[in-house]
Coordinates of C-alpha atoms and ligand atoms in Angstrom, one line a residue:
M1 CA 148.0 128.0 121.1
A2 CA 148.7 123.7 120.3
L3 CA 147.0 122.5 123.9
S4 CA 147.6 118.7 124.1
E5 CA 144.7 116.7 124.1
A6 CA 145.5 115.8 127.6
Q7 CA 146.1 119.4 128.8
Q8 CA 142.2 120.4 127.3
Q9 CA 140.9 117.1 129.1
E10 CA 142.5 118.6 132.5
I11 CA 141.0 121.7 131.9
D12 CA 137.7 120.9 131.0
A13 CA 137.4 118.2 133.8
L14 CA 138.5 121.2 136.3
R15 CA 136.0 123.3 134.7
Q16 CA 133.2 120.8 135.7
E17 CA 134.0 120.7 139.3
T18 CA 132.2 123.4 141.4
A19 CA 132.4 123.5 145.6
P20 CA 129.9 125.5 148.2
T21 CA 132.1 127.9 150.0
R22 CA 131.6 131.2 152.3
R23 CA 134.1 132.9 150.5
A24 CA 133.1 135.8 147.9
V25 CA 132.8 134.6 144.4
V26 CA 132.7 136.4 141.2
P27 CA 130.2 134.7 138.9
A28 CA 131.8 136.4 135.7
L29 CA 134.9 135.5 136.9
E30 CA 134.0 131.4 137.6
E31 CA 132.5 131.3 133.8
I32 CA 136.2 132.0 132.8
L33 CA 138.1 130.3 135.3
Y34 CA 140.7 127.5 134.0
Q35 CA 139.5 128.6 130.3
P36 CA 142.5 129.7 128.3
F37 CA 142.3 132.8 125.9
P38 CA 144.8 132.2 123.0
L39 CA 147.3 135.2 122.4
L40 CA 149.7 135.9 119.9
D41 CA 150.5 132.7 117.4
H42 CA 151.3 130.4 120.3
G43 CA 150.7 132.0 123.5
F44 CA 147.3 132.1 126.0
L45 CA 146.3 133.3 129.4
R46 CA 144.1 131.7 131.8
V47 CA 142.9 132.6 135.1
I48 CA 143.7 129.7 137.7
D49 CA 142.4 131.5 141.4
Y50 CA 141.2 134.6 143.0
M51 CA 140.5 136.3 146.3
G52 CA 138.0 138.9 147.1
D53 CA 135.6 140.9 145.0
D54 CA 134.8 144.8 144.9
T55 CA 133.3 144.2 148.3
A56 CA 136.4 142.8 149.8
I57 CA 138.0 146.2 149.0
V58 CA 135.5 148.0 150.8
Q59 CA 135.0 145.7 153.6
A60 CA 138.7 146.4 154.5
A61 CA 138.6 150.5 154.0
R62 CA 135.9 150.1 156.3
I63 CA 137.3 147.5 158.7
S64 CA 134.4 145.6 158.5
Y65 CA 133.0 142.8 160.9
G66 CA 130.3 141.7 158.5
K67 CA 129.9 142.7 155.0
G68 CA 130.8 146.2 155.7
T69 CA 128.9 147.1 152.5
K70 CA 126.5 149.9 151.8
K71 CA 124.0 151.1 149.2
I72 CA 125.7 150.7 145.7
N73 CA 126.3 153.9 144.9
Q74 CA 128.2 154.6 148.2
D75 CA 130.2 151.3 147.8
Q76 CA 131.4 152.5 144.3
G77 CA 132.3 156.2 146.1
L78 CA 134.5 154.7 148.0
I79 CA 136.1 152.9 145.7
N80 CA 136.6 156.1 143.4
Y81 CA 137.5 158.0 146.5
L82 CA 140.3 155.4 147.2
M83 CA 141.6 155.1 143.9
R84 CA 141.7 158.7 143.4
H85 CA 143.2 159.7 146.8
R86 CA 145.9 156.6 146.1
H87 CA 144.6 154.9 149.3
T88 CA 146.5 151.7 148.0
T89 CA 145.9 148.8 150.6
P90 CA 142.7 148.5 150.5
F91 CA 143.5 147.3 147.1
E92 CA 146.0 144.8 148.1
M93 CA 142.9 142.9 149.9
C94 CA 142.4 140.9 146.3
E95 CA 144.5 138.8 144.7
I96 CA 144.7 136.9 141.0
K97 CA 146.3 133.7 139.8
F98 CA 147.4 133.6 135.9
H99 CA 148.7 131.1 133.9
A100 CA 150.6 132.6 131.1
K101 CA 152.5 131.4 128.1
M102 CA 154.4 133.6 126.1
P103 CA 157.6 134.5 124.2
I104 CA 160.8 134.6 126.3
F105 CA 161.1 138.3 124.8
V106 CA 158.0 138.9 126.5
A107 CA 158.8 137.2 129.7
R108 CA 161.8 139.3 130.3
D109 CA 159.9 142.4 130.1
W110 CA 157.1 141.0 132.5
I111 CA 159.2 139.4 135.3
R112 CA 160.3 143.0 135.9
H113 CA 157.3 143.3 137.7
R114 CA 159.4 142.5 141.4
T115 CA 155.7 142.2 143.4
A116 CA 154.5 139.3 141.5
N117 CA 155.0 135.5 142.7
V118 CA 156.2 133.7 140.0
N119 CA 156.7 130.1 139.0
E120 CA 158.3 129.4 135.4
Y121 CA 158.1 126.6 133.6
S122 CA 161.7 124.7 134.0
G123 CA 163.7 124.5 131.1
R124 CA 166.5 122.3 133.2
Y125 CA 164.0 119.8 134.0
S126 CA 161.9 119.8 130.7
I127 CA 162.5 120.0 127.5
L128 CA 161.2 123.0 125.8
G129 CA 158.4 123.1 123.2
K130 CA 159.2 123.6 119.4
E131 CA 157.0 126.7 119.7
F132 CA 158.2 130.2 118.8
Y133 CA 156.6 133.7 117.6
I134 CA 156.5 134.9 114.6
P135 CA 154.8 138.3 114.4
A136 CA 151.7 138.9 112.2
H137 CA 152.3 140.8 109.1
D138 CA 151.2 144.2 110.4
Q139 CA 153.6 143.9 113.2
V140 CA 156.5 143.4 111.2
C141 CA 157.7 147.3 111.5
G142 CA 160.3 149.7 110.6
Q143 CA 162.2 151.6 113.9
S144 CA 160.3 154.4 115.2
T145 CA 162.4 157.6 115.0
T146 CA 160.5 159.6 117.4
N147 CA 160.7 156.7 119.9
R148 CA 163.7 154.7 120.4
Q149 CA 162.0 152.0 122.3
G150 CA 159.0 151.6 119.7
R151 CA 158.0 150.7 115.8
S152 CA 156.8 152.7 113.4
T153 CA 154.8 151.5 110.2
P154 CA 154.9 148.1 108.4
L155 CA 157.7 147.3 106.3
N156 CA 157.2 146.7 102.5
D157 CA 156.2 143.2 101.2
Q158 CA 159.3 142.2 100.2
E159 CA 161.3 143.3 103.1
R160 CA 159.2 142.1 105.5
N161 CA 158.7 138.4 103.8
R162 CA 162.5 138.4 104.2
V163 CA 162.4 139.2 108.0
L164 CA 159.5 136.4 108.3
E165 CA 161.9 134.2 106.4
I166 CA 165.1 134.7 108.5
L167 CA 163.0 134.5 111.8
E168 CA 161.2 131.2 110.5
A169 CA 164.5 129.7 109.3
D170 CA 166.6 130.6 112.5
A171 CA 164.2 129.4 114.9
R172 CA 164.1 126.1 113.0
Q173 CA 167.9 125.8 113.2
V174 CA 168.2 126.2 116.3
Y175 CA 165.5 123.7 117.6
G176 CA 167.2 121.6 115.0
H177 CA 170.7 122.3 117.1
Y178 CA 168.6 121.8 120.6
E179 CA 167.5 118.2 119.9
E180 CA 170.6 117.2 118.2
M181 CA 172.6 118.8 121.7
L182 CA 170.0 116.6 123.9
N183 CA 170.4 113.8 121.9
A184 CA 166.5 113.6 122.1
D185 CA 163.2 115.1 120.2
E186 CA 160.8 117.3 121.4
E187 CA 158.7 114.3 122.7
G188 CA 161.8 112.9 124.9
N189 CA 162.6 110.4 122.5
L190 CA 166.5 109.4 122.0
I191 CA 167.7 110.1 118.8
D192 CA 171.4 108.5 118.7
P193 CA 171.9 105.3 121.6
N194 CA 175.7 105.9 121.2
R195 CA 175.8 109.3 122.7
S196 CA 174.8 110.5 125.9
G197 CA 173.2 114.4 125.2
L198 CA 173.9 117.6 126.7
A199 CA 172.1 118.6 129.7
R200 CA 168.8 120.5 129.2
E201 CA 169.9 123.5 131.3
L202 CA 173.0 123.7 128.9
A203 CA 171.2 123.0 125.6
R204 CA 168.6 125.6 126.2
M205 CA 170.8 128.5 126.2
N206 CA 171.3 128.3 122.2
L207 CA 167.3 128.9 121.5
T208 CA 166.1 132.1 120.6
L209 CA 163.9 134.7 122.4
N210 CA 161.0 134.2 120.4
Y211 CA 160.6 130.6 121.7
Y212 CA 157.9 130.3 124.1
T213 CA 157.7 129.9 128.0
E214 CA 155.2 129.7 130.9
W215 CA 154.3 130.4 134.2
Y216 CA 151.9 130.6 136.7
W217 CA 152.0 134.3 138.3
K218 CA 150.0 135.5 141.3
I219 CA 149.5 139.2 142.2
D220 CA 147.5 141.4 144.7
L221 CA 145.3 143.9 143.2
H222 CA 147.3 146.9 143.8
N223 CA 150.3 145.9 142.1
F224 CA 148.5 144.1 139.4
L225 CA 146.8 148.0 138.4
H226 CA 150.4 148.9 138.7
F227 CA 151.6 146.2 135.7
L228 CA 148.3 147.3 133.8
S229 CA 148.8 150.9 133.8
L230 CA 152.6 150.2 132.5
R231 CA 152.0 147.4 130.3
A232 CA 148.5 148.1 129.0
D233 CA 149.8 151.6 128.0
S234 CA 150.7 152.2 124.0
H235 CA 154.3 152.9 125.2
A236 CA 154.7 149.2 126.2
Q237 CA 156.1 146.6 123.6
Y238 CA 152.9 145.6 121.2
E239 CA 153.5 142.1 122.5
I240 CA 153.2 142.6 126.2
Q241 CA 150.5 145.0 125.8
V242 CA 148.3 141.7 124.4
Y243 CA 148.5 140.4 127.3
A244 CA 147.7 143.2 129.5
H245 CA 144.3 143.9 127.4
K246 CA 143.1 141.0 127.9
M247 CA 144.1 141.2 131.6
L248 CA 142.0 144.6 131.7
E249 CA 138.9 142.5 130.3
I250 CA 139.6 140.2 132.9
L251 CA 139.9 142.7 135.4
K252 CA 136.3 144.2 134.4
L253 CA 134.7 140.9 134.7
W254 CA 136.3 140.6 138.3
L255 CA 136.0 143.9 139.7
P256 CA 133.3 146.3 138.0
Y257 CA 133.8 149.4 140.2
T258 CA 137.4 148.7 140.6
Y259 CA 138.1 148.4 136.8
E260 CA 136.0 151.8 136.1
A261 CA 137.7 153.7 139.0
F262 CA 140.9 152.7 137.8
M263 CA 140.2 153.6 133.8
R264 CA 139.0 156.8 135.1
Y265 CA 141.6 157.7 137.2
K266 CA 144.5 156.3 136.4
F267 CA 144.5 154.6 133.2
N268 CA 143.0 157.0 131.0
G269 CA 143.9 159.7 133.7
M270 CA 146.7 162.1 133.2
H271 CA 149.7 163.2 135.5
L272 CA 150.8 167.0 134.9
S273 CA 154.1 168.6 135.8
E274 CA 154.0 171.5 137.9
Q275 CA 155.2 173.4 134.0
A276 CA 152.3 171.7 132.4
I277 CA 149.8 173.0 134.9
D278 CA 150.8 176.0 134.5
V279 CA 150.5 176.2 130.8
V280 CA 147.4 174.6 131.2
K281 CA 146.3 177.7 132.9
K282 CA 147.7 180.0 130.4
V283 CA 145.7 178.5 127.9
I284 CA 142.3 178.8 130.1
R285 CA 143.1 182.6 130.4
G286 CA 143.7 182.9 126.5
E287 CA 147.4 183.9 127.0
K288 CA 150.1 182.4 124.3
V289 CA 152.5 179.8 125.5
T290 CA 155.3 178.2 123.5
Q291 CA 158.0 175.5 123.7
E292 CA 160.2 178.1 125.1
S293 CA 158.1 180.0 127.7
S294 CA 156.8 177.0 128.9
G295 CA 160.1 175.9 130.8
M296 CA 159.5 172.0 129.2
S297 CA 162.3 170.3 127.2
A298 CA 160.9 170.2 123.6
R299 CA 160.6 166.2 124.4
E300 CA 158.5 166.9 127.1
W301 CA 156.4 169.7 125.3
R302 CA 155.8 167.5 122.6
E303 CA 154.4 164.8 125.1
F304 CA 152.4 167.2 126.5
L305 CA 150.9 168.4 123.4
E306 CA 150.2 164.6 122.3
Q307 CA 148.5 164.1 126.0
L308 CA 146.5 166.4 125.7
N309 CA 145.6 166.5 122.1
L310 CA 146.6 170.0 121.2
E311 CA 148.1 171.6 118.3
E312 CA 151.1 174.0 118.9
Q313 CA 149.6 176.5 116.6
A314 CA 146.4 176.7 118.5
I315 CA 148.2 178.0 121.8
A316 CA 151.0 179.9 120.5
A317 CA 149.2 181.9 118.0
Ligands
FAD401 C1 157.8 151.7 128.5 C2 158.6 150.7 129.3 C3 160.0 150.7 129.0 C4 161.0 150.2 129.5 N1 162.6 150.7 129.5 C5 163.1 149.4 130.2 C6 164.8 149.5 129.8 O1 164.9 150.4 128.5 N2 165.3 149.0 130.7 C7 165.4 148.4 131.9 O2 166.0 147.8 132.6 N3 163.6 148.3 132.3 C8 163.1 149.2 131.6 N4 161.5 149.3 131.8 C9 161.1 148.5 132.7 C10 161.0 149.5 134.3 O3 162.2 150.3 134.7 C11 160.4 148.9 135.7 O4 161.5 148.0 135.9 C12 159.2 148.0 135.5 O5 158.4 148.7 134.3 C13 158.9 147.2 136.6 O6 158.0 148.4 137.6 P1 158.0 149.2 138.8 O7 159.7 148.6 139.2 O8 157.6 149.8 139.2 O9 156.9 147.4 139.2 P2 157.4 146.1 140.6 O10 158.6 145.8 140.3 O11 155.9 145.6 140.3 O12 157.4 147.4 141.6 C14 156.1 148.0 141.8 C15 156.3 149.0 143.0 O13 157.0 148.6 144.0 C16 158.1 149.3 144.5 N5 158.9 148.6 144.8 C17 159.5 147.4 144.0 N6 160.4 147.2 144.8 C18 161.2 147.8 144.8 C19 162.6 148.2 145.4 N7 163.5 146.9 145.2 N8 163.0 149.6 146.0 C20 161.7 150.5 146.2 N9 160.6 150.3 145.5 C21 160.3 149.0 145.2 C22 157.9 150.5 143.5 O14 156.8 152.0 143.9 C23 157.4 150.1 142.5 O15 156.8 151.2 141.4 C24 160.8 149.5 131.1 C25 159.5 149.8 131.3 C26 158.1 150.7 130.3 C27 156.7 150.1 130.7

Protein backbone atom coordinates (compact mmCIF):
# COMPACT_ATOMS: atom_id res chain seq x y z
CA MET A 1 0.00 0.00 0.00
CA ALA A 2 3.09 2.17 0.59
CA LEU A 3 1.80 5.14 2.55
CA SER A 4 4.63 7.53 3.32
CA GLU A 5 5.49 8.20 6.96
CA ALA A 6 4.08 11.73 6.63
CA GLN A 7 0.79 10.41 5.20
CA GLN A 8 0.48 7.86 8.00
CA GLN A 9 1.18 10.59 10.60
CA GLU A 10 -1.55 12.79 9.11
CA ILE A 11 -4.03 9.92 9.30
CA ASP A 12 -3.00 9.11 12.89
CA ALA A 13 -3.34 12.76 13.93
CA LEU A 14 -6.83 12.99 12.41
CA ARG A 15 -7.85 9.76 14.11
CA GLN A 16 -6.91 11.27 17.49
CA GLU A 17 -9.33 14.17 17.04
CA THR A 18 -12.96 14.05 18.16
CA ALA A 19 -15.61 16.73 18.12
CA PRO A 20 -18.92 16.99 20.02
CA THR A 21 -21.87 17.08 17.64
CA ARG A 22 -25.66 16.98 17.56
CA ARG A 23 -25.52 15.03 14.29
CA ALA A 24 -26.11 11.28 14.07
CA VAL A 25 -22.89 9.32 14.47
CA VAL A 26 -22.30 5.60 13.98
CA PRO A 27 -19.70 4.38 16.52
CA ALA A 28 -18.66 1.40 14.38
CA LEU A 29 -17.89 3.70 11.46
CA GLU A 30 -16.19 6.30 13.66
CA GLU A 31 -13.90 3.46 14.72
CA ILE A 32 -12.58 2.98 11.17
CA LEU A 33 -12.78 6.60 9.94
CA TYR A 34 -9.72 7.62 7.85
CA GLN A 35 -8.14 4.17 8.32
CA PRO A 36 -6.81 2.75 5.00
CA PHE A 37 -7.75 -0.85 4.21
CA PRO A 38 -5.13 -2.35 1.85
CA LEU A 39 -6.61 -3.82 -1.35
CA LEU A 40 -4.89 -5.54 -4.31
CA ASP A 41 -1.11 -5.08 -4.21
CA HIS A 42 -0.81 -1.29 -3.71
CA GLY A 43 -4.38 -0.02 -3.41
CA PHE A 44 -6.54 0.96 -0.48
CA LEU A 45 -9.95 2.21 0.53
CA ARG A 46 -10.75 4.45 3.46
CA VAL A 47 -13.85 6.24 4.69
CA ILE A 48 -13.34 9.99 4.91
CA ASP A 49 -16.80 11.10 5.97
CA TYR A 50 -20.43 10.05 6.11
CA MET A 51 -23.84 11.54 6.72
CA GLY A 52 -26.74 9.81 8.43
CA ASP A 53 -27.47 6.43 9.93
CA ASP A 54 -30.32 3.92 9.59
CA THR A 55 -32.61 6.25 11.51
CA ALA A 56 -32.01 9.05 8.97
CA ILE A 57 -33.77 6.86 6.38
CA VAL A 58 -36.65 6.21 8.75
CA GLN A 59 -36.89 9.93 9.67
CA ALA A 60 -37.05 10.95 6.03
CA ALA A 61 -39.61 8.28 5.17
CA ARG A 62 -41.83 9.47 8.05
CA ILE A 63 -41.12 13.19 7.39
CA SER A 64 -40.31 13.46 11.05
CA TYR A 65 -39.92 16.68 13.10
CA GLY A 66 -37.76 14.94 15.67
CA LYS A 67 -36.19 11.53 15.89
CA GLY A 68 -39.03 9.93 13.96
CA THR A 69 -38.05 6.48 15.09
CA LYS A 70 -40.31 3.88 16.68
CA LYS A 71 -39.49 0.43 18.04
CA ILE A 72 -36.41 -1.16 16.50
CA ASN A 73 -38.43 -3.88 14.77
CA GLN A 74 -40.80 -1.27 13.30
CA ASP A 75 -37.88 0.80 11.97
CA GLN A 76 -36.25 -2.29 10.52
CA GLY A 77 -39.58 -3.33 9.02
CA LEU A 78 -39.93 0.09 7.39
CA ILE A 79 -36.44 -0.11 5.87
CA ASN A 80 -37.25 -3.58 4.54
CA TYR A 81 -40.52 -2.25 3.09
CA LEU A 82 -38.79 0.70 1.40
CA MET A 83 -36.14 -1.58 -0.11
CA ARG A 84 -38.67 -4.18 -1.22
CA HIS A 85 -40.95 -1.65 -2.89
CA ARG A 86 -38.16 0.41 -4.49
CA HIS A 87 -39.15 3.49 -2.50
CA THR A 88 -35.67 4.88 -3.00
CA THR A 89 -35.61 8.56 -2.06
CA PRO A 90 -35.31 8.02 1.74
CA PHE A 91 -32.03 6.20 1.00
CA GLU A 92 -30.71 9.30 -0.74
CA MET A 93 -30.67 11.06 2.65
CA CYS A 94 -27.43 9.28 3.64
CA GLU A 95 -24.06 9.87 2.01
CA ILE A 96 -20.56 8.45 2.24
CA LYS A 97 -17.17 9.72 1.09
CA PHE A 98 -14.25 7.42 0.31
CA HIS A 99 -10.61 7.89 -0.56
CA ALA A 100 -9.63 5.06 -2.91
CA LYS A 101 -6.41 4.11 -4.62
CA MET A 102 -6.80 1.70 -7.53
CA PRO A 103 -5.26 0.73 -10.90
CA ILE A 104 -6.31 3.04 -13.78
CA PHE A 105 -8.20 0.21 -15.51
CA VAL A 106 -10.30 -0.27 -12.35
CA ALA A 107 -10.94 3.49 -12.19
CA ARG A 108 -12.20 3.36 -15.78
CA ASP A 109 -14.96 0.89 -14.81
CA TRP A 110 -15.67 2.75 -11.57
CA ILE A 111 -16.03 6.20 -13.18
CA ARG A 112 -18.92 4.92 -15.30
CA HIS A 113 -21.09 5.42 -12.22
CA ARG A 114 -22.11 8.97 -13.02
CA THR A 115 -24.09 9.62 -9.88
CA ALA A 116 -21.04 10.04 -7.63
CA ASN A 117 -18.88 13.13 -7.06
CA VAL A 118 -15.25 12.54 -7.89
CA ASN A 119 -11.96 14.35 -7.55
CA GLU A 120 -8.98 12.44 -8.97
CA TYR A 121 -5.24 12.82 -8.38
CA SER A 122 -3.90 15.09 -11.08
CA GLY A 123 -1.24 13.63 -13.37
CA ARG A 124 -1.03 17.10 -14.99
CA TYR A 125 -0.03 18.73 -11.72
CA SER A 126 1.89 15.95 -9.95
CA ILE A 127 4.25 13.15 -10.93
CA LEU A 128 2.48 9.80 -10.78
CA GLY A 129 4.02 7.26 -8.39
CA LYS A 130 5.92 4.20 -9.56
CA GLU A 131 3.24 1.78 -8.42
CA PHE A 132 1.60 -0.66 -10.76
CA TYR A 133 -0.70 -3.62 -10.27
CA ILE A 134 0.55 -7.15 -10.79
CA PRO A 135 -2.18 -9.77 -10.30
CA ALA A 136 -1.77 -12.52 -7.73
CA HIS A 137 -0.96 -15.95 -9.20
CA ASP A 138 -4.51 -17.29 -8.83
CA GLN A 139 -5.86 -14.34 -10.82
CA VAL A 140 -3.67 -14.90 -13.87
CA CYS A 141 -6.31 -16.86 -15.76
CA GLY A 142 -7.26 -17.73 -19.31
CA GLN A 143 -10.14 -16.26 -21.29
CA SER A 144 -13.55 -17.63 -20.31
CA THR A 145 -15.22 -19.56 -23.11
CA THR A 146 -18.77 -19.03 -21.77
CA ASN A 147 -18.47 -15.33 -20.86
CA ARG A 148 -16.61 -13.06 -23.28
CA GLN A 149 -16.11 -10.54 -20.49
CA GLY A 150 -14.67 -12.99 -17.99
CA ARG A 151 -11.72 -15.15 -17.07
CA SER A 152 -11.58 -18.88 -16.47
CA THR A 153 -9.05 -21.05 -14.66
CA PRO A 154 -5.46 -20.07 -13.74
CA LEU A 155 -2.78 -20.46 -16.40
CA ASN A 156 -0.14 -23.11 -15.92
CA ASP A 157 3.04 -22.07 -14.08
CA GLN A 158 5.12 -21.54 -17.20
CA GLU A 159 2.56 -19.38 -19.02
CA ARG A 160 1.70 -17.45 -15.86
CA ASN A 161 5.35 -16.67 -15.11
CA ARG A 162 5.89 -15.36 -18.62
CA VAL A 163 2.76 -13.14 -18.34
CA LEU A 164 3.94 -11.72 -15.02
CA GLU A 165 7.41 -11.15 -16.46
CA ILE A 166 5.92 -9.16 -19.38
CA LEU A 167 3.63 -7.10 -17.13
CA GLU A 168 6.45 -6.24 -14.76
CA ALA A 169 9.02 -5.47 -17.47
CA ASP A 170 6.65 -3.30 -19.53
CA ALA A 171 5.46 -1.32 -16.51
CA ARG A 172 9.04 -0.68 -15.42
CA GLN A 173 10.10 0.28 -18.91
CA VAL A 174 7.31 2.83 -19.41
CA TYR A 175 8.05 4.37 -16.02
CA GLY A 176 11.70 4.71 -16.98
CA HIS A 177 10.62 6.49 -20.17
CA TYR A 178 8.18 8.62 -18.17
CA GLU A 179 11.02 9.83 -15.94
CA GLU A 180 13.24 10.37 -18.97
CA MET A 181 10.57 12.44 -20.76
CA LEU A 182 9.83 14.46 -17.60
CA ASN A 183 13.55 14.82 -17.01
CA ALA A 184 12.70 14.18 -13.35
CA ASP A 185 12.53 11.18 -11.08
CA GLU A 186 9.54 10.03 -9.00
CA GLU A 187 10.40 12.55 -6.25
CA GLY A 188 10.66 15.39 -8.78
CA ASN A 189 14.47 15.61 -8.74
CA LEU A 190 15.94 16.99 -11.97
CA ILE A 191 17.81 14.34 -14.02
CA ASP A 192 19.67 16.40 -16.65
CA PRO A 193 20.12 20.15 -16.09
CA ASN A 194 20.61 20.66 -19.86
CA ARG A 195 17.10 19.45 -20.77
CA SER A 196 13.77 21.13 -20.05
CA GLY A 197 11.70 17.92 -19.90
CA LEU A 198 8.21 17.22 -21.25
CA ALA A 199 5.05 18.53 -19.52
CA ARG A 200 3.56 16.12 -16.99
CA GLU A 201 0.19 16.18 -18.77
CA LEU A 202 1.83 14.70 -21.89
CA ALA A 203 4.42 12.39 -20.33
CA ARG A 204 1.73 10.45 -18.42
CA MET A 205 0.03 9.18 -21.60
CA ASN A 206 2.66 6.48 -22.06
CA LEU A 207 1.99 4.74 -18.73
CA THR A 208 0.22 1.40 -18.73
CA LEU A 209 -3.33 0.98 -17.37
CA ASN A 210 -2.12 -0.98 -14.37
CA TYR A 211 -0.55 2.16 -12.83
CA TYR A 212 -2.34 3.33 -9.71
CA THR A 213 -4.46 6.44 -9.43
CA GLU A 214 -6.39 7.87 -6.46
CA TRP A 215 -9.59 9.76 -5.87
CA TYR A 216 -12.07 11.07 -3.38
CA TRP A 217 -15.47 9.61 -4.20
CA LYS A 218 -18.73 10.73 -2.61
CA ILE A 219 -22.10 9.16 -3.28
CA ASP A 220 -25.57 9.01 -1.75
CA LEU A 221 -26.76 5.71 -0.35
CA HIS A 222 -29.29 4.95 -3.09
CA ASN A 223 -26.66 5.22 -5.82
CA PHE A 224 -24.07 3.52 -3.60
CA LEU A 225 -26.32 0.46 -3.34
CA HIS A 226 -26.74 0.50 -7.13
CA PHE A 227 -22.94 0.59 -7.50
CA LEU A 228 -22.57 -2.33 -5.07
CA SER A 229 -25.24 -4.41 -6.80
CA LEU A 230 -23.27 -4.14 -10.05
CA ARG A 231 -19.68 -4.16 -8.83
CA ALA A 232 -19.82 -6.63 -5.92
CA ASP A 233 -21.62 -9.01 -8.25
CA SER A 234 -19.68 -12.05 -9.46
CA HIS A 235 -20.00 -10.83 -13.08
CA ALA A 236 -17.97 -7.68 -12.38
CA GLN A 237 -14.22 -7.78 -12.94
CA TYR A 238 -12.42 -9.30 -9.96
CA GLU A 239 -10.27 -6.22 -9.34
CA ILE A 240 -13.26 -3.88 -8.86
CA GLN A 241 -15.14 -6.55 -6.91
CA VAL A 242 -12.36 -6.42 -4.32
CA TYR A 243 -13.18 -2.75 -3.63
CA ALA A 244 -16.95 -3.34 -3.73
CA HIS A 245 -16.72 -6.20 -1.24
CA LYS A 246 -14.76 -4.04 1.21
CA MET A 247 -17.49 -1.39 0.75
CA LEU A 248 -20.13 -4.01 1.60
CA GLU A 249 -18.31 -4.67 4.89
CA ILE A 250 -18.27 -0.92 5.54
CA LEU A 251 -21.98 -0.64 4.70
CA LYS A 252 -22.70 -3.35 7.27
CA LEU A 253 -20.90 -1.32 9.96
CA TRP A 254 -22.51 1.95 8.91
CA LEU A 255 -26.16 0.95 8.31
CA PRO A 256 -26.82 -2.57 9.62
CA TYR A 257 -30.58 -2.55 8.84
CA THR A 258 -30.08 -1.20 5.35
CA TYR A 259 -27.31 -3.74 4.76
CA GLU A 260 -29.65 -6.58 5.80
CA ALA A 261 -32.46 -5.29 3.60
CA PHE A 262 -30.10 -4.77 0.65
CA MET A 263 -28.65 -8.26 0.91
CA ARG A 264 -32.08 -9.82 1.31
CA TYR A 265 -34.08 -8.01 -1.35
CA LYS A 266 -31.48 -6.80 -3.84
CA PHE A 267 -28.05 -8.38 -3.73
CA ASN A 268 -29.13 -11.95 -3.00
CA GLY A 269 -32.59 -11.40 -4.45
CA MET A 270 -33.42 -12.09 -8.06
CA HIS A 271 -35.29 -10.49 -10.93
CA LEU A 272 -37.20 -13.00 -13.06
CA SER A 273 -38.58 -12.40 -16.54
CA GLU A 274 -42.18 -13.21 -17.46
CA GLN A 275 -40.99 -16.44 -19.14
CA ALA A 276 -38.87 -17.40 -16.13
CA ILE A 277 -41.80 -16.95 -13.75
CA ASP A 278 -43.88 -19.11 -16.07
CA VAL A 279 -41.23 -21.85 -15.97
CA VAL A 280 -41.07 -21.69 -12.15
CA LYS A 281 -44.85 -22.06 -11.96
CA LYS A 282 -44.75 -25.05 -14.32
CA VAL A 283 -41.94 -26.72 -12.34
CA ILE A 284 -43.90 -26.24 -9.10
CA ARG A 285 -46.91 -27.89 -10.78
CA GLY A 286 -44.62 -30.79 -11.77
CA GLU A 287 -44.81 -30.05 -15.51
CA LYS A 288 -41.88 -30.67 -17.88
CA VAL A 289 -40.06 -27.66 -19.30
CA THR A 290 -37.26 -27.38 -21.84
CA GLN A 291 -35.39 -24.42 -23.23
CA GLU A 292 -37.40 -24.72 -26.45
CA SER A 293 -40.76 -24.67 -24.65
CA SER A 294 -39.69 -21.94 -22.19
CA GLY A 295 -39.58 -19.15 -24.78
CA MET A 296 -36.09 -18.20 -23.55
CA SER A 297 -32.95 -17.95 -25.65
CA ALA A 298 -30.24 -20.55 -25.01
CA ARG A 299 -28.20 -17.99 -23.06
CA GLU A 300 -31.16 -16.76 -21.02
CA TRP A 301 -32.04 -20.39 -20.24
CA ARG A 302 -28.50 -21.15 -19.09
CA GLU A 303 -28.45 -18.06 -16.88
CA PHE A 304 -31.86 -18.93 -15.45
CA LEU A 305 -30.76 -22.48 -14.53
CA GLU A 306 -27.60 -21.07 -12.98
CA GLN A 307 -29.53 -18.45 -10.98
CA LEU A 308 -31.82 -21.04 -9.45
CA ASN A 309 -29.20 -23.74 -9.26
CA LEU A 310 -31.42 -26.06 -11.34
CA GLU A 311 -30.35 -29.14 -13.26
CA GLU A 312 -31.72 -29.16 -16.80
CA GLN A 313 -32.44 -32.90 -16.67
CA ALA A 314 -34.39 -32.51 -13.43
CA ILE A 315 -37.00 -30.17 -14.91
CA ALA A 316 -37.09 -31.55 -18.46
CA ALA A 317 -37.36 -35.19 -17.47
C1 LIG B 1 -20.54 -6.57 -15.62
C2 LIG B 1 -20.50 -5.25 -16.34
C3 LIG B 1 -20.06 -5.18 -17.64
C4 LIG B 1 -20.03 -3.95 -18.33
N1 LIG B 1 -19.56 -3.91 -19.62
C5 LIG B 1 -19.49 -2.71 -20.27
C6 LIG B 1 -18.99 -2.62 -21.60
O1 LIG B 1 -18.65 -3.62 -22.21
N2 LIG B 1 -18.91 -1.41 -22.18
C7 LIG B 1 -19.32 -0.27 -21.55
O2 LIG B 1 -19.24 0.82 -22.13
N3 LIG B 1 -19.81 -0.32 -20.30
C8 LIG B 1 -19.89 -1.50 -19.62
N4 LIG B 1 -20.37 -1.54 -18.34
C9 LIG B 1 -20.79 -0.29 -17.71
C10 LIG B 1 -22.33 -0.19 -17.65
O3 LIG B 1 -22.90 -0.19 -18.94
C11 LIG B 1 -22.75 1.09 -16.91
O4 LIG B 1 -22.28 2.21 -17.62
C12 LIG B 1 -22.19 1.16 -15.51
O5 LIG B 1 -22.39 -0.06 -14.83
C13 LIG B 1 -22.87 2.28 -14.75
O6 LIG B 1 -24.21 1.92 -14.53
P1 LIG B 1 -25.34 3.01 -14.39
O7 LIG B 1 -25.41 3.86 -15.61
O8 LIG B 1 -26.58 2.28 -14.01
O9 LIG B 1 -24.80 3.82 -13.11
P2 LIG B 1 -24.81 5.36 -12.78
O10 LIG B 1 -24.11 6.15 -13.80
O11 LIG B 1 -24.33 5.47 -11.36
O12 LIG B 1 -26.31 5.75 -12.82
C14 LIG B 1 -27.22 5.25 -11.84
C15 LIG B 1 -28.60 5.33 -12.43
O13 LIG B 1 -28.92 6.70 -12.66
C16 LIG B 1 -29.67 6.82 -13.86
N5 LIG B 1 -28.92 7.64 -14.81
C17 LIG B 1 -27.67 8.14 -14.65
N6 LIG B 1 -27.33 8.90 -15.71
C18 LIG B 1 -28.37 8.84 -16.56
C19 LIG B 1 -28.63 9.39 -17.83
N7 LIG B 1 -27.76 10.16 -18.46
N8 LIG B 1 -29.81 9.12 -18.42
C20 LIG B 1 -30.75 8.37 -17.81
N9 LIG B 1 -30.56 7.80 -16.59
C21 LIG B 1 -29.39 8.05 -15.98
C22 LIG B 1 -29.90 5.40 -14.38
O14 LIG B 1 -31.10 4.91 -13.84
C23 LIG B 1 -28.76 4.63 -13.78
O15 LIG B 1 -29.00 3.25 -13.64
C24 LIG B 1 -20.43 -2.75 -17.66
C25 LIG B 1 -20.88 -2.84 -16.32
C26 LIG B 1 -20.92 -4.06 -15.66
C27 LIG B 1 -21.38 -4.09 -14.22
